[in-house]
PDB file of C-alpha atoms in Angstrom:
ATOM      1  CA  UNK A 849      90.249  54.555 -44.440  1.00 54.00           C
ATOM      2  CA  UNK A 850      90.847  50.794 -45.171  1.00 64.00           C
ATOM      3  CA  UNK A 851      89.042  49.976 -48.541  1.00 70.00           C
ATOM      4  CA  UNK A 852      90.392  48.650 -51.628  1.00 88.00           C
ATOM      5  CA  UNK A 853      89.090  51.382 -53.893  1.00 94.00           C
ATOM      6  CA  UNK A 854      85.981  53.868 -54.096  1.00 97.00           C
ATOM      7  CA  UNK A 855      83.771  54.006 -57.118  1.00 97.00           C
ATOM      8  CA  UNK A 856      81.926  56.962 -57.935  1.00 98.00           C
ATOM      9  CA  UNK A 857      79.243  56.275 -60.819  1.00 96.00           C
ATOM     10  CA  UNK A 858      76.630  58.133 -62.393  1.00 92.00           C
ATOM     11  CA  UNK A 859      75.265  60.223 -65.544  1.00 89.00           C
ATOM     12  CA  UNK A 860      77.188  62.870 -67.405  1.00 84.00           C
ATOM     13  CA  UNK A 861      77.496  66.189 -65.443  1.00 85.00           C
ATOM     14  CA  UNK A 862      76.298  64.866 -62.164  1.00 92.00           C
ATOM     15  CA  UNK A 863      79.292  66.144 -60.306  1.00 93.00           C
ATOM     16  CA  UNK A 864      81.373  62.839 -60.245  1.00 95.00           C
ATOM     17  CA  UNK A 865      84.599  64.285 -61.335  1.00 95.00           C
ATOM     18  CA  UNK A 866      84.435  67.076 -58.763  1.00 96.00           C
ATOM     19  CA  UNK A 867      83.490  64.754 -55.902  1.00 98.00           C
ATOM     20  CA  UNK A 868      86.438  62.145 -56.976  1.00 98.00           C
ATOM     21  CA  UNK A 869      88.922  65.234 -57.104  1.00 97.00           C
ATOM     22  CA  UNK A 870      87.980  66.400 -53.720  1.00 98.00           C
ATOM     23  CA  UNK A 871      88.208  62.737 -52.133  1.00 98.00           C
ATOM     24  CA  UNK A 872      91.486  62.326 -53.942  1.00 98.00           C
ATOM     25  CA  UNK A 873      92.894  65.717 -52.548  1.00 97.00           C
ATOM     26  CA  UNK A 874      91.309  64.891 -49.043  1.00 97.00           C
ATOM     27  CA  UNK A 875      92.599  61.042 -48.745  1.00 96.00           C
ATOM     28  CA  UNK A 876      95.624  61.080 -50.964  1.00 96.00           C
ATOM     29  CA  UNK A 877      93.928  59.357 -54.050  1.00 98.00           C
ATOM     30  CA  UNK A 878      94.326  58.703 -57.640  1.00 98.00           C
ATOM     31  CA  UNK A 879      91.126  59.317 -59.763  1.00 98.00           C
ATOM     32  CA  UNK A 880      91.072  56.287 -62.233  1.00 98.00           C
ATOM     33  CA  UNK A 881      88.824  56.893 -65.336  1.00 97.00           C
ATOM     34  CA  UNK A 882      85.715  54.592 -65.860  1.00 97.00           C
ATOM     35  CA  UNK A 883      84.258  56.494 -68.696  1.00 94.00           C
ATOM     36  CA  UNK A 884      84.554  54.655 -72.122  1.00 94.00           C
ATOM     37  CA  UNK A 885      85.017  57.867 -74.084  1.00 93.00           C
ATOM     38  CA  UNK A 886      87.345  59.821 -71.746  1.00 94.00           C
ATOM     39  CA  UNK A 887      90.194  57.299 -72.737  1.00 95.00           C
ATOM     40  CA  UNK A 888      90.322  59.100 -76.189  1.00 95.00           C
ATOM     41  CA  UNK A 889      92.840  61.877 -76.066  1.00 94.00           C
ATOM     42  CA  UNK A 890      91.160  64.001 -78.821  1.00 93.00           C
ATOM     43  CA  UNK A 891      87.776  63.992 -76.989  1.00 92.00           C
ATOM     44  CA  UNK A 892      88.507  66.245 -73.886  1.00 87.00           C
ATOM     45  CA  UNK A 893      85.774  68.697 -74.677  1.00 84.00           C
ATOM     46  CA  UNK A 894      83.141  66.261 -76.123  1.00 83.00           C
ATOM     47  CA  UNK A 895      83.470  63.991 -73.143  1.00 86.00           C
ATOM     48  CA  UNK A 896      83.598  66.637 -70.290  1.00 87.00           C
ATOM     49  CA  UNK A 897      86.726  65.200 -69.425  1.00 91.00           C
ATOM     50  CA  UNK A 898      88.549  67.004 -66.579  1.00 91.00           C
ATOM     51  CA  UNK A 899      90.713  69.884 -67.669  1.00 91.00           C
ATOM     52  CA  UNK A 900      94.580  69.891 -67.801  1.00 93.00           C
ATOM     53  CA  UNK A 901      94.524  71.996 -64.630  1.00 95.00           C
ATOM     54  CA  UNK A 902      92.271  69.612 -62.824  1.00 94.00           C
ATOM     55  CA  UNK A 903      94.219  66.632 -63.730  1.00 94.00           C
ATOM     56  CA  UNK A 904      97.319  68.315 -62.339  1.00 95.00           C
ATOM     57  CA  UNK A 905      95.630  69.242 -59.241  1.00 97.00           C
ATOM     58  CA  UNK A 906      95.325  65.392 -58.149  1.00 98.00           C
ATOM     59  CA  UNK A 907      96.768  62.040 -59.629  1.00 98.00           C
ATOM     60  CA  UNK A 908      94.708  60.851 -62.614  1.00 98.00           C
ATOM     61  CA  UNK A 909      94.890  57.733 -64.558  1.00 98.00           C
ATOM     62  CA  UNK A 910      93.249  56.413 -67.787  1.00 98.00           C
ATOM     63  CA  UNK A 911      92.333  59.774 -69.213  1.00 96.00           C
ATOM     64  CA  UNK A 912      93.284  60.597 -72.861  1.00 94.00           C
ATOM     65  CA  UNK A 913      95.526  57.650 -73.179  1.00 96.00           C
ATOM     66  CA  UNK A 914      94.389  56.249 -76.521  1.00 96.00           C
ATOM     67  CA  UNK A 915      94.090  57.898 -80.043  1.00 96.00           C
ATOM     68  CA  UNK A 916      90.562  58.140 -81.132  1.00 94.00           C
ATOM     69  CA  UNK A 917      90.993  55.839 -84.015  1.00 94.00           C
ATOM     70  CA  UNK A 918      92.051  53.048 -81.725  1.00 93.00           C
ATOM     71  CA  UNK A 919      88.962  51.261 -80.507  1.00 88.00           C
ATOM     72  CA  UNK A 920      88.690  50.007 -76.861  1.00 90.00           C
ATOM     73  CA  UNK A 921      86.733  47.631 -75.158  1.00 92.00           C
ATOM     74  CA  UNK A 922      85.648  46.472 -71.668  1.00 94.00           C
ATOM     75  CA  UNK A 923      88.226  43.847 -71.416  1.00 94.00           C
ATOM     76  CA  UNK A 924      90.896  46.239 -72.458  1.00 94.00           C
ATOM     77  CA  UNK A 925      89.837  48.792 -70.076  1.00 97.00           C
ATOM     78  CA  UNK A 926      89.513  46.319 -67.167  1.00 97.00           C
ATOM     79  CA  UNK A 927      93.053  45.383 -67.579  1.00 96.00           C
ATOM     80  CA  UNK A 928      94.187  48.968 -67.810  1.00 98.00           C
ATOM     81  CA  UNK A 929      92.108  49.636 -64.544  1.00 97.00           C
ATOM     82  CA  UNK A 930      93.471  46.842 -62.520  1.00 97.00           C
ATOM     83  CA  UNK A 931      96.982  47.876 -63.411  1.00 97.00           C
ATOM     84  CA  UNK A 932      96.243  51.591 -62.426  1.00 98.00           C
ATOM     85  CA  UNK A 933      94.645  50.571 -59.091  1.00 97.00           C
ATOM     86  CA  UNK A 934      97.360  48.251 -58.505  1.00 97.00           C
ATOM     87  CA  UNK A 935     100.103  51.189 -58.958  1.00 97.00           C
ATOM     88  CA  UNK A 936      98.254  53.475 -57.102  1.00 97.00           C
ATOM     89  CA  UNK A 937      97.875  51.196 -54.046  1.00 96.00           C
ATOM     90  CA  UNK A 938     101.545  50.315 -54.375  1.00 96.00           C
ATOM     91  CA  UNK A 939     102.363  54.080 -53.732  1.00 97.00           C
ATOM     92  CA  UNK A 940      99.908  54.292 -51.034  1.00 96.00           C
ATOM     93  CA  UNK A 941      96.996  56.075 -53.139  1.00 97.00           C
ATOM     94  CA  UNK A 942      93.447  55.346 -52.733  1.00 97.00           C
ATOM     95  CA  UNK A 943      92.179  54.478 -56.156  1.00 98.00           C
ATOM     96  CA  UNK A 944      88.817  56.346 -56.910  1.00 98.00           C
ATOM     97  CA  UNK A 945      87.053  55.056 -59.995  1.00 98.00           C
ATOM     98  CA  UNK A 946      84.934  57.764 -61.536  1.00 98.00           C
ATOM     99  CA  UNK A 947      82.917  57.373 -64.581  1.00 95.00           C
ATOM    100  CA  UNK A 948      79.411  56.314 -65.841  1.00 90.00           C
ATOM    101  CA  UNK A 949      80.281  53.370 -68.107  1.00 93.00           C
ATOM    102  CA  UNK A 950      78.300  50.648 -66.372  1.00 93.00           C
ATOM    103  CA  UNK A 951      79.545  47.885 -68.571  1.00 95.00           C
ATOM    104  CA  UNK A 952      83.297  48.994 -67.649  1.00 95.00           C
ATOM    105  CA  UNK A 953      82.393  49.008 -63.897  1.00 96.00           C
ATOM    106  CA  UNK A 954      80.524  45.661 -64.185  1.00 95.00           C
ATOM    107  CA  UNK A 955      83.701  44.190 -66.028  1.00 96.00           C
ATOM    108  CA  UNK A 956      85.914  45.434 -63.093  1.00 95.00           C
ATOM    109  CA  UNK A 957      83.866  44.365 -60.234  1.00 95.00           C
ATOM    110  CA  UNK A 958      82.152  41.041 -61.975  1.00 95.00           C
ATOM    111  CA  UNK A 959      84.850  39.953 -64.372  1.00 94.00           C
ATOM    112  CA  UNK A 960      84.332  39.565 -68.208  1.00 92.00           C
ATOM    113  CA  UNK A 961      84.297  36.621 -70.675  1.00 89.00           C
ATOM    114  CA  UNK A 962      87.509  36.393 -72.587  1.00 82.00           C
ATOM    115  CA  UNK A 963      85.973  36.664 -76.082  1.00 81.00           C
ATOM    116  CA  UNK A 964      88.494  36.973 -78.860  1.00 84.00           C
ATOM    117  CA  UNK A 965      88.498  40.181 -81.140  1.00 83.00           C
ATOM    118  CA  UNK A 966      86.794  39.023 -84.323  1.00 88.00           C
ATOM    119  CA  UNK A 967      89.226  41.107 -86.408  1.00 88.00           C
ATOM    120  CA  UNK A 968      88.782  43.842 -88.943  1.00 89.00           C
ATOM    121  CA  UNK A 969      87.777  41.671 -91.823  1.00 94.00           C
ATOM    122  CA  UNK A 970      84.686  40.291 -89.916  1.00 93.00           C
ATOM    123  CA  UNK A 971      83.705  43.978 -88.719  1.00 90.00           C
ATOM    124  CA  UNK A 972      84.158  45.129 -92.307  1.00 93.00           C
ATOM    125  CA  UNK A 973      81.882  42.326 -93.568  1.00 94.00           C
ATOM    126  CA  UNK A 974      79.340  43.250 -90.839  1.00 92.00           C
ATOM    127  CA  UNK A 975      79.371  46.830 -91.917  1.00 93.00           C
ATOM    128  CA  UNK A 976      78.727  45.800 -95.742  1.00 95.00           C
ATOM    129  CA  UNK A 977      75.892  43.294 -94.644  1.00 93.00           C
ATOM    130  CA  UNK A 978      74.267  46.384 -92.648  1.00 93.00           C
ATOM    131  CA  UNK A 979      74.576  48.619 -95.519  1.00 95.00           C
ATOM    132  CA  UNK A 980      73.382  46.296 -98.179  1.00 95.00           C
ATOM    133  CA  UNK A 981      70.605  44.552 -96.419  1.00 94.00           C
ATOM    134  CA  UNK A 982      69.646  47.091 -93.503  1.00 93.00           C
ATOM    135  CA  UNK A 983      69.251  46.322 -89.690  1.00 93.00           C
ATOM    136  CA  UNK A 984      65.552  44.677 -90.040  1.00 93.00           C
ATOM    137  CA  UNK A 985      67.046  42.115 -92.351  1.00 92.00           C
ATOM    138  CA  UNK A 986      70.075  41.451 -90.218  1.00 91.00           C
ATOM    139  CA  UNK A 987      67.691  41.129 -87.165  1.00 93.00           C
ATOM    140  CA  UNK A 988      65.538  38.585 -89.095  1.00 93.00           C
ATOM    141  CA  UNK A 989      68.858  36.566 -89.855  1.00 92.00           C
ATOM    142  CA  UNK A 990      69.705  36.706 -86.233  1.00 91.00           C
ATOM    143  CA  UNK A 991      66.318  35.694 -85.141  1.00 92.00           C
ATOM    144  CA  UNK A 992      66.563  32.502 -87.363  1.00 94.00           C
ATOM    145  CA  UNK A 993      70.022  31.408 -86.159  1.00 93.00           C
ATOM    146  CA  UNK A 994      69.618  32.290 -82.287  1.00 92.00           C
ATOM    147  CA  UNK A 995      66.235  33.596 -81.033  1.00 91.00           C
ATOM    148  CA  UNK A 996      67.442  34.114 -77.609  1.00 92.00           C
ATOM    149  CA  UNK A 997      70.043  36.749 -78.462  1.00 89.00           C
ATOM    150  CA  UNK A 998      67.663  38.291 -81.034  1.00 87.00           C
ATOM    151  CA  UNK A 999      64.943  38.760 -78.314  1.00 89.00           C
TER     152      UNK A 999
END
């Protein structure tokens, strides 16, 4: 099989992981997580992440690699995924991306703009504005400032 990688995408509990693991076993692959929540180590059960036994049966990457208190992003995941794909290919493994986070898969296949993190202070200010004014008032402000984005 002469392909760069396989992508298995779809909704939760649709059999993606079972298919990815079967293909990884058959073709000497590595299953690369493409689910935004399965990267968090504490959320195995909540996210239907593969069990420890399943993860041990065939190589897996990017599962349970972050603490849940550490936010991720599509740009962060893209960098990690490109690294996991390269490492897998370097050792002769077929990368099999598996997950349902469309934004992550789009970031991987189409790229993503390099937007700087606004920082904790800006996020806190936004939370305070939301708590004080509510979502409708914030949407009205956005409509005034940028109608296209508010639409």
